[in-house]
Short mmCIF file of C-alpha atoms in Angstrom, two decimals:
data_model
loop_
_atom_site.label_atom_id
_atom_site.label_comp_id
_atom_site.label_asym_id
_atom_site.label_seq_id
_atom_site.Cartn_x
_atom_site.Cartn_y
_atom_site.Cartn_z
CA MET A 413 -67.01 55.35 47.50
CA SER A 414 -69.16 52.56 46.10
CA LYS A 415 -72.59 51.98 47.57
CA ASP A 416 -73.10 48.75 45.61
CA PRO A 417 -73.77 45.95 48.14
CA LYS A 418 -71.94 43.48 45.91
CA HIS A 419 -68.80 45.61 45.92
CA VAL A 420 -68.97 46.00 49.71
CA ALA A 421 -69.27 42.23 50.12
CA GLN A 422 -66.42 41.57 47.70
CA ALA A 423 -64.15 44.04 49.49
CA PHE A 424 -65.02 42.34 52.79
CA GLU A 425 -64.09 38.92 51.42
CA LEU A 426 -60.71 40.24 50.32
CA ALA A 427 -60.23 41.91 53.71
CA CYS A 428 -60.99 38.60 55.45
CA GLU A 429 -58.30 36.92 53.39
CA ARG A 430 -55.80 39.60 54.30
CA TYR A 431 -56.67 39.52 57.98
CA SER A 432 -56.56 35.72 58.10
CA GLU A 433 -52.88 35.99 57.24
CA THR A 434 -52.40 37.91 60.49
CA GLY A 435 -54.43 35.48 62.63
CA VAL A 436 -57.54 37.69 62.83
CA ASP A 437 -61.11 36.63 62.04
CA PRO A 438 -63.11 39.73 61.03
CA ASN A 439 -66.44 37.91 61.48
CA SER A 440 -65.63 37.24 65.12
CA ALA A 441 -64.57 40.86 65.53
CA LEU A 442 -67.90 42.07 64.13
CA ALA A 443 -69.86 39.72 66.37
CA GLU A 444 -68.06 41.17 69.37
CA LEU A 445 -68.57 44.74 68.18
CA ALA A 446 -72.31 44.13 67.93
CA ARG A 447 -72.35 43.34 71.65
CA ILE A 448 -70.86 46.68 72.71
CA PRO A 449 -73.47 49.43 73.27
CA ILE A 450 -72.61 53.12 73.18
CA SER A 451 -74.64 55.47 75.37
CA LEU A 452 -75.60 58.56 73.34
CA HIS A 453 -75.96 61.77 75.35
CA CYS A 454 -79.31 63.51 75.05
CA TRP A 455 -77.84 66.96 75.68
CA GLN A 456 -76.13 67.16 72.29
CA GLY A 457 -79.57 67.62 70.71
CA ASP A 458 -80.58 70.80 72.51
CA ASP A 459 -77.36 72.38 73.82
CA VAL A 460 -77.86 71.12 77.39
CA GLY A 461 -81.11 73.04 77.68
CA GLY A 462 -83.51 70.50 79.16
CA PHE A 463 -87.24 70.90 79.63
CA GLU A 464 -87.75 72.41 83.05
CA THR A 465 -90.66 74.86 83.22
CA ALA A 466 -88.44 77.63 84.62
CA ARG A 467 -85.36 77.28 82.44
CA GLN A 468 -82.13 78.66 83.81
CA ALA A 469 -79.11 79.89 81.89
CA LEU A 470 -76.52 77.17 81.41
CA GLY A 471 -74.25 77.12 84.47
CA GLY A 472 -71.76 74.94 86.27
CA GLY A 473 -68.87 76.02 84.10
CA LEU A 474 -70.49 74.53 81.00
CA ALA A 475 -70.46 76.30 77.66
CA VAL A 476 -71.99 75.44 74.29
CA THR A 477 -70.69 77.37 71.31
CA GLY A 478 -72.43 77.89 67.98
CA ASN A 479 -75.92 78.78 66.86
CA TYR A 480 -76.65 76.22 64.15
CA PRO A 481 -80.40 76.21 63.45
CA GLY A 482 -82.77 73.37 64.30
CA LYS A 483 -82.10 72.39 67.91
CA ALA A 484 -84.78 70.34 69.65
CA ARG A 485 -87.26 72.44 71.63
CA THR A 486 -89.46 69.73 73.10
CA PRO A 487 -89.04 66.13 74.30
CA ASP A 488 -90.86 64.85 71.22
CA GLU A 489 -88.53 66.77 68.91
CA LEU A 490 -85.51 65.44 70.76
CA ARG A 491 -86.78 61.88 70.49
CA GLN A 492 -87.51 62.42 66.81
CA ASP A 493 -83.94 63.58 66.26
CA LEU A 494 -82.60 60.61 68.18
CA ASP A 495 -84.72 58.24 66.11
CA LEU A 496 -83.00 59.47 62.97
CA ALA A 497 -79.53 59.34 64.51
CA LEU A 498 -80.00 55.79 65.80
CA SER A 499 -81.32 54.65 62.42
CA LEU A 500 -77.99 55.64 60.85
CA ILE A 501 -75.74 54.04 63.47
CA PRO A 502 -75.07 50.28 63.32
CA GLY A 503 -75.97 48.18 66.36
CA LYS A 504 -78.19 48.57 69.42
CA HIS A 505 -77.26 51.30 71.84
CA ARG A 506 -78.37 53.34 74.86
CA LEU A 507 -79.41 56.89 75.76
CA ASN A 508 -77.96 58.95 78.58
CA LEU A 509 -80.45 61.39 80.15
CA HIS A 510 -80.00 64.31 82.53
CA ALA A 511 -82.56 65.08 85.21
CA ILE A 512 -83.54 68.36 83.50
CA TYR A 513 -85.02 66.32 80.63
CA GLY A 514 -88.03 65.14 82.64
CA GLU A 515 -91.56 65.91 81.50
CA THR A 516 -93.78 67.54 84.10
CA ASN A 517 -96.80 68.52 81.95
CA GLY A 518 -96.06 72.21 82.32
CA LYS A 519 -95.97 72.08 86.11
CA GLY A 520 -93.00 73.36 88.06
CA VAL A 521 -91.37 70.42 89.83
CA GLU A 522 -88.29 71.02 91.93
CA ARG A 523 -85.36 68.75 91.31
CA ASN A 524 -85.54 67.11 94.69
CA ALA A 525 -89.16 66.20 93.92
CA LEU A 526 -88.53 64.51 90.57
CA ARG A 527 -89.98 61.00 90.32
CA PRO A 528 -89.91 58.13 87.80
CA GLU A 529 -93.27 59.18 86.38
CA HIS A 530 -91.65 62.35 85.04
CA PHE A 531 -89.58 60.11 82.74
CA LYS A 532 -92.33 57.72 81.70
CA SER A 533 -92.31 58.91 78.08
CA TRP A 534 -88.56 58.35 77.87
CA ILE A 535 -88.93 54.86 79.35
CA ASP A 536 -91.74 54.03 76.91
CA TRP A 537 -89.68 55.32 73.98
CA ALA A 538 -86.65 53.30 75.05
CA LYS A 539 -88.78 50.17 75.45
CA ARG A 540 -90.23 50.54 71.94
CA ASN A 541 -86.73 50.89 70.52
CA GLY A 542 -85.09 48.16 72.61
CA LEU A 543 -82.69 50.64 74.22
CA GLY A 544 -81.22 50.94 77.69
CA LEU A 545 -81.21 54.24 79.58
CA ASP A 546 -78.53 55.87 81.72
CA PHE A 547 -79.11 58.83 84.02
CA ASN A 548 -77.49 61.87 85.62
CA PRO A 549 -78.58 64.19 88.41
CA THR A 550 -78.35 67.81 87.24
CA PHE A 551 -76.29 69.80 89.75
CA PHE A 552 -76.06 72.95 87.61
CA SER A 553 -78.23 75.61 85.93
CA HIS A 554 -80.23 76.20 89.12
CA PRO A 555 -80.52 79.08 91.63
CA LYS A 556 -79.22 76.80 94.40
CA ALA A 557 -76.05 76.22 92.36
CA ALA A 558 -75.53 79.85 91.36
CA ASP A 559 -72.47 80.36 93.59
CA GLY A 560 -70.72 77.31 92.21
CA PHE A 561 -71.36 74.94 95.12
CA THR A 562 -73.90 72.13 95.65
CA LEU A 563 -73.06 68.98 97.65
CA ALA A 564 -70.02 70.71 99.20
CA HIS A 565 -71.90 73.92 100.06
CA ARG A 566 -71.38 75.52 103.49
CA ASP A 567 -75.13 76.00 103.82
CA LYS A 568 -76.62 72.80 105.24
CA GLY A 569 -80.01 73.55 103.70
CA ILE A 570 -78.58 73.85 100.21
CA ARG A 571 -76.54 70.68 100.70
CA GLN A 572 -79.67 68.87 101.84
CA PHE A 573 -81.59 70.01 98.76
CA TRP A 574 -78.94 68.53 96.48
CA ILE A 575 -78.65 65.37 98.56
CA GLU A 576 -82.40 64.88 98.10
CA HIS A 577 -81.97 65.46 94.36
CA GLY A 578 -79.27 62.78 94.22
CA ILE A 579 -81.44 60.32 96.14
CA ALA A 580 -84.40 61.01 93.83
CA CYS A 581 -82.23 60.43 90.76
CA ARG A 582 -81.05 57.04 92.01
CA GLU A 583 -84.69 56.01 92.38
CA ILE A 584 -85.39 57.22 88.85
CA GLY A 585 -82.40 55.29 87.52
CA ALA A 586 -83.57 52.14 89.31
CA ALA A 587 -87.07 52.53 87.87
CA MET A 588 -85.58 52.86 84.38
CA GLY A 589 -83.46 49.75 84.85
CA LYS A 590 -86.37 47.72 86.21
CA ALA A 591 -88.80 48.80 83.48
CA LEU A 592 -86.35 48.12 80.65
CA GLY A 593 -84.58 45.06 82.00
CA LYS A 594 -81.28 46.82 81.35
CA THR A 595 -79.21 48.15 84.25
CA CYS A 596 -79.14 51.95 84.42
CA ILE A 597 -75.89 53.74 85.31
CA THR A 598 -76.57 56.87 87.34
CA ASN A 599 -73.57 59.19 87.21
CA VAL A 600 -72.90 61.98 89.73
CA TRP A 601 -70.95 65.03 88.60
CA ILE A 602 -70.97 68.32 90.48
CA PRO A 603 -69.43 71.69 89.50
CA ASP A 604 -68.24 72.67 92.99
CA GLY A 605 -65.01 74.65 93.12
CA TYR A 606 -63.27 78.01 93.25
CA LYS A 607 -62.05 80.31 90.51
CA ASP A 608 -59.11 81.46 92.61
CA THR A 609 -56.91 79.94 95.29
CA PRO A 610 -58.98 78.74 98.28
CA ALA A 611 -58.02 79.11 101.91
CA ASP A 612 -59.63 75.79 102.83
CA ARG A 613 -59.30 72.77 100.56
CA LYS A 614 -60.20 70.16 103.19
CA GLY A 615 -63.57 71.41 104.41
CA PRO A 616 -65.45 71.21 101.10
CA ARG A 617 -64.12 67.71 100.48
CA GLU A 618 -65.24 66.55 103.91
CA ARG A 619 -68.71 67.94 103.19
CA LEU A 620 -68.78 66.31 99.74
CA ALA A 621 -67.85 62.90 101.14
CA ALA A 622 -70.60 63.16 103.75
CA SER A 623 -73.15 64.27 101.15
CA LEU A 624 -72.26 61.39 98.84
CA ASP A 625 -72.55 58.91 101.69
CA ALA A 626 -76.05 60.24 102.37
CA ILE A 627 -77.03 59.91 98.71
CA PHE A 628 -75.72 56.35 98.41
CA LYS A 629 -76.90 55.16 101.83
CA LYS A 630 -79.88 53.23 100.51
CA GLN A 631 -78.99 49.91 98.91
CA ILE A 632 -80.41 49.53 95.40
CA SER A 633 -80.15 46.31 93.47
CA PRO A 634 -77.31 46.52 90.93
CA LYS A 635 -79.66 44.66 88.60
CA PHE A 636 -81.56 47.93 88.25
CA ASN A 637 -79.11 50.74 89.03
CA VAL A 638 -75.35 51.15 89.41
CA ASP A 639 -73.87 54.40 90.74
CA SER A 640 -70.81 56.19 89.40
CA VAL A 641 -68.89 59.31 90.46
CA GLU A 642 -67.14 61.65 88.02
CA PRO A 643 -64.03 63.75 88.76
CA LYS A 644 -62.80 66.83 86.94
CA LEU A 645 -59.50 68.70 86.74
CA PHE A 646 -61.00 72.17 86.37
CA GLY A 647 -63.96 74.05 84.98
CA ILE A 648 -64.86 77.54 83.87
CA GLY A 649 -65.13 79.37 87.18
CA SER A 650 -63.32 76.59 89.07
CA GLU A 651 -59.89 76.87 87.52
CA SER A 652 -57.95 76.85 90.78
CA TYR A 653 -59.79 74.26 92.84
CA VAL A 654 -62.31 71.50 92.13
CA VAL A 655 -63.71 69.73 95.16
CA GLY A 656 -64.39 66.49 93.28
CA SER A 657 -60.90 65.96 91.89
CA HIS A 658 -59.61 62.73 90.34
CA GLU A 659 -57.82 61.76 93.54
CA PHE A 660 -60.90 62.47 95.66
CA TYR A 661 -63.24 60.36 93.56
CA LEU A 662 -60.74 57.58 92.96
CA GLY A 663 -60.35 57.23 96.71
CA TYR A 664 -64.10 57.44 97.22
CA ALA A 665 -64.85 54.84 94.55
CA ALA A 666 -62.14 52.48 95.79
CA THR A 667 -63.26 52.60 99.41
CA ARG A 668 -66.96 52.29 98.54
CA LYS A 669 -66.38 49.65 95.84
CA MET A 670 -68.29 51.60 93.23
CA MET A 671 -67.92 52.76 89.67
CA LEU A 672 -65.67 55.66 88.62
CA THR A 673 -66.32 57.82 85.57
CA LEU A 674 -63.37 58.84 83.41
CA ASP A 675 -64.20 61.76 81.12
CA ALA A 676 -61.74 62.25 78.26
CA GLY A 677 -62.03 66.02 78.61
CA HIS A 678 -61.56 66.24 82.37
CA TYR A 679 -57.80 65.85 82.56
CA HIS A 680 -54.67 67.75 81.64
CA PRO A 681 -54.08 67.85 77.86
CA THR A 682 -50.92 65.78 78.31
CA GLU A 683 -52.83 63.01 80.11
CA SER A 684 -54.66 60.19 78.38
CA ILE A 685 -57.45 58.28 80.07
CA SER A 686 -56.43 55.17 78.14
CA ASP A 687 -53.52 54.84 80.55
CA LYS A 688 -55.83 55.20 83.55
CA ILE A 689 -58.23 52.39 82.68
CA SER A 690 -56.05 49.42 83.61
CA SER A 691 -54.79 51.30 86.68
CA VAL A 692 -58.13 52.10 88.29
CA LEU A 693 -59.62 48.71 87.40
CA GLN A 694 -57.06 47.10 89.70
CA PHE A 695 -58.99 48.60 92.62
CA ILE A 696 -62.57 49.34 91.55
CA PRO A 697 -65.14 47.05 89.91
CA GLU A 698 -66.18 49.03 86.85
CA VAL A 699 -65.50 52.19 84.90
CA LEU A 700 -67.81 54.50 82.96
CA LEU A 701 -66.23 56.42 80.10
CA HIS A 702 -67.47 59.79 78.89
CA VAL A 703 -65.77 60.09 75.55
CA SER A 704 -65.24 63.54 74.09
CA ARG A 705 -62.47 65.40 72.29
CA GLY A 706 -60.87 68.30 74.07
CA VAL A 707 -59.09 70.90 71.98
CA ARG A 708 -56.61 72.73 74.24
CA TRP A 709 -59.03 72.33 77.17
CA ASP A 710 -62.21 70.52 78.17
CA SER A 711 -64.01 71.86 75.11
CA ASP A 712 -66.10 68.76 74.31
CA HIS A 713 -65.66 68.61 70.56
CA VAL A 714 -67.32 65.87 68.49
CA VAL A 715 -65.41 62.61 68.73
CA THR A 716 -63.12 61.88 65.78
CA LEU A 717 -60.73 59.01 65.06
CA THR A 718 -57.75 60.43 66.90
CA ASP A 719 -54.82 58.52 68.37
CA ASP A 720 -56.28 59.14 71.84
CA LEU A 721 -59.61 57.58 70.89
CA GLN A 722 -57.92 54.56 69.35
CA ALA A 723 -55.80 54.14 72.48
CA ILE A 724 -58.94 54.15 74.64
CA ALA A 725 -60.64 51.54 72.46
CA ARG A 726 -57.53 49.37 72.35
CA GLU A 727 -57.16 49.43 76.13
CA ILE A 728 -60.72 48.15 76.52
CA VAL A 729 -60.41 45.39 73.95
CA ALA A 730 -56.82 44.27 74.56
CA ASN A 731 -57.53 43.71 78.26
CA ARG A 732 -60.98 42.21 77.68
CA TYR A 733 -62.62 44.92 79.72
CA GLN A 734 -65.81 44.96 77.65
CA GLY A 735 -67.82 43.77 80.65
CA ARG A 736 -66.25 46.27 83.08
CA VAL A 737 -65.98 49.41 80.96
CA HIS A 738 -69.17 51.17 79.91
CA ILE A 739 -68.91 53.65 77.05
CA GLY A 740 -70.86 56.89 76.84
CA LEU A 741 -70.36 60.02 74.77
CA ASP A 742 -70.21 63.53 76.21
CA TYR A 743 -69.83 66.52 73.91
CA PHE A 744 -72.06 69.38 72.81
CA ASP A 745 -71.44 71.19 69.56
CA ALA A 746 -73.91 73.77 68.33
CA SER A 747 -71.74 74.86 65.39
CA ILE A 748 -72.83 71.96 63.16
CA ASN A 749 -75.95 69.89 62.56
CA ARG A 750 -76.62 68.45 66.02
CA VAL A 751 -78.07 65.17 64.74
CA ALA A 752 -75.06 64.65 62.50
CA ALA A 753 -72.83 65.25 65.51
CA TRP A 754 -74.38 62.25 67.28
CA ILE A 755 -73.91 60.08 64.21
CA ILE A 756 -70.31 61.14 63.59
CA GLY A 757 -69.26 60.57 67.20
CA THR A 758 -70.99 57.23 67.70
CA ARG A 759 -69.91 55.74 64.40
CA THR A 760 -66.36 56.92 65.10
CA MET A 761 -66.35 55.31 68.55
CA LEU A 762 -67.50 52.05 67.00
CA ARG A 763 -64.82 52.24 64.32
CA ALA A 764 -62.16 52.71 66.99
CA LEU A 765 -63.43 49.62 68.80
CA LEU A 766 -63.39 47.66 65.53
CA LEU A 767 -59.78 48.65 64.88
CA ALA A 768 -58.91 47.31 68.32
CA LEU A 769 -60.81 44.08 67.71
CA LEU A 770 -58.91 43.61 64.43
CA GLU A 771 -55.46 44.01 65.96
CA PRO A 772 -53.14 41.14 64.94
CA PRO A 773 -52.16 38.97 67.93
CA ALA A 774 -48.54 38.99 66.74
CA ILE A 775 -48.16 42.48 68.18
CA ARG A 776 -48.69 41.34 71.76
CA ALA A 777 -46.73 38.15 71.12
CA ALA A 778 -43.72 40.21 70.04
CA GLU A 779 -43.91 42.23 73.26
CA THR A 780 -44.21 39.08 75.35
CA ALA A 781 -41.12 37.74 73.61
CA GLY A 782 -39.26 40.93 74.40
CA ASP A 783 -38.91 41.86 70.71
CA HIS A 784 -39.85 45.53 70.85
CA THR A 785 -38.50 46.17 67.38
CA ALA A 786 -40.95 43.69 65.91
CA ARG A 787 -43.73 45.13 68.05
CA LEU A 788 -43.19 48.59 66.55
CA VAL A 789 -42.96 47.24 63.01
CA LEU A 790 -46.17 45.25 63.39
CA GLN A 791 -48.01 48.17 65.00
CA GLU A 792 -47.17 50.36 62.03
CA GLU A 793 -48.01 47.71 59.44
CA ALA A 794 -51.39 47.10 61.07
CA LYS A 795 -52.37 50.67 60.21
CA SER A 796 -52.59 49.78 56.52
CA LEU A 797 -54.75 46.67 56.94
CA PRO A 798 -58.17 46.93 55.23
CA ALA A 799 -60.25 47.80 58.30
CA GLY A 800 -62.40 50.17 56.23
CA ALA A 801 -63.77 47.29 54.17
CA VAL A 802 -64.71 45.44 57.36
CA TRP A 803 -66.44 48.54 58.75
CA ASP A 804 -68.40 49.06 55.52
CA TYR A 805 -69.58 45.45 55.63
CA TYR A 806 -70.65 45.84 59.26
CA CYS A 807 -72.75 48.88 58.39
CA GLN A 808 -74.31 47.05 55.46
CA SER A 809 -75.04 43.98 57.58
CA LYS A 810 -76.86 46.20 60.10
CA ASP A 811 -78.91 47.92 57.37
CA VAL A 812 -77.41 51.37 57.85
CA PRO A 813 -75.75 53.49 55.15
CA VAL A 814 -72.19 52.66 54.16
CA GLY A 815 -69.47 55.32 54.31
CA TYR A 816 -70.58 58.93 54.19
CA THR A 817 -73.82 58.12 52.34
CA TRP A 818 -75.72 58.62 55.62
CA LEU A 819 -75.05 62.35 55.26
CA LYS A 820 -77.65 62.66 52.52
CA GLU A 821 -80.36 61.37 54.87
CA ALA A 822 -79.25 63.78 57.59
CA GLN A 823 -79.31 66.67 55.10
CA ASN A 824 -82.79 65.72 53.89
CA TYR A 825 -83.97 65.64 57.51
CA GLU A 826 -82.46 69.05 58.06
CA ARG A 827 -84.32 70.50 55.08
CA LYS A 828 -87.66 68.89 55.94
CA VAL A 829 -87.64 69.01 59.76
CA LEU A 830 -84.85 71.01 61.38
CA SER A 831 -85.20 74.04 59.11
CA ALA A 832 -88.83 74.45 60.19
CA ARG A 833 -87.83 75.03 63.82
CA GLN A 834 -87.47 78.61 64.94
#
């Protein structure tokens, strides 16, 4: 793979000629791609550990596999790792934080007492780098979530604790959005559910709806913060019943006119969230995507250029949903270099979006004309168009390494920085 800028530019010129024959302008596609931010997930860098003073074992049905050396141990190390990752990804993006990543100066601060000042360093870092921030309450890895229930808990006191945590996190999200001038999306996911068949499916859902209404009662300007709710099919320890199912949250989001999160790993393996996007957007204003790659189950593997990923990207672009669909990543792999995992997943997501932006309009025209034979032919032929040359040029134009050459920088960082961490 040539790294010569002249060769990259020449290949791009030839690709433009080829694409022009299909009615596609690669320069316009790249301009559009540059306007789509991806929200990187902070928890890939430290295996969903966070920085609470009294750290708890990972709970909520979450599991991180692998013991690759060099995970971030402090906020500064995590930001350092993110700096490298972002320097090797084309475009301007965002960071998605969990509440357990606050900085409390060594003091124990309960989750319902978290305030914007505990995230000041993250806000300052994002401002220096021109990034937006997204946020998540952390309803797991806590003694008050040890039995698998939070907002749907039978105990009113425990429910109230988590309601207060949700309220605090909305205020933090709003403070982030106001400070950065970029709207923060605060996403609510809870682990509540049963391992085996429950006797009462209705009660927990009634309690969850009431808890959510309490959390979202205060009106916050959408200029600063937008709320989203995230369903799940099952989890480890909640295989038989999840309170916050897809149907529950779809109904909740539709009736409250709020955002719904679709996580690629939270559905049956035979389902694809690409098919859900145009359906739910008929009834709700916006969607947040958590893009991961499940292997047999919700295993959150690093995103690769699969058919599912390309279908997700195409659904966004083909329907011009760029302003209504917000893209975040959500996986945690400790079996490989964690920084490289961010880079692989984000660059792959961007490549999938580029492929969608480069799709020849003749494909849709054939479908409109009722010529499904031509549609299939054109879909297959589009797979051999020179999208790789356009992607290489985009990386070069954004001053990031072309092709796999970024790996050398990640390996050097591993030798100099990550290997020194115990």
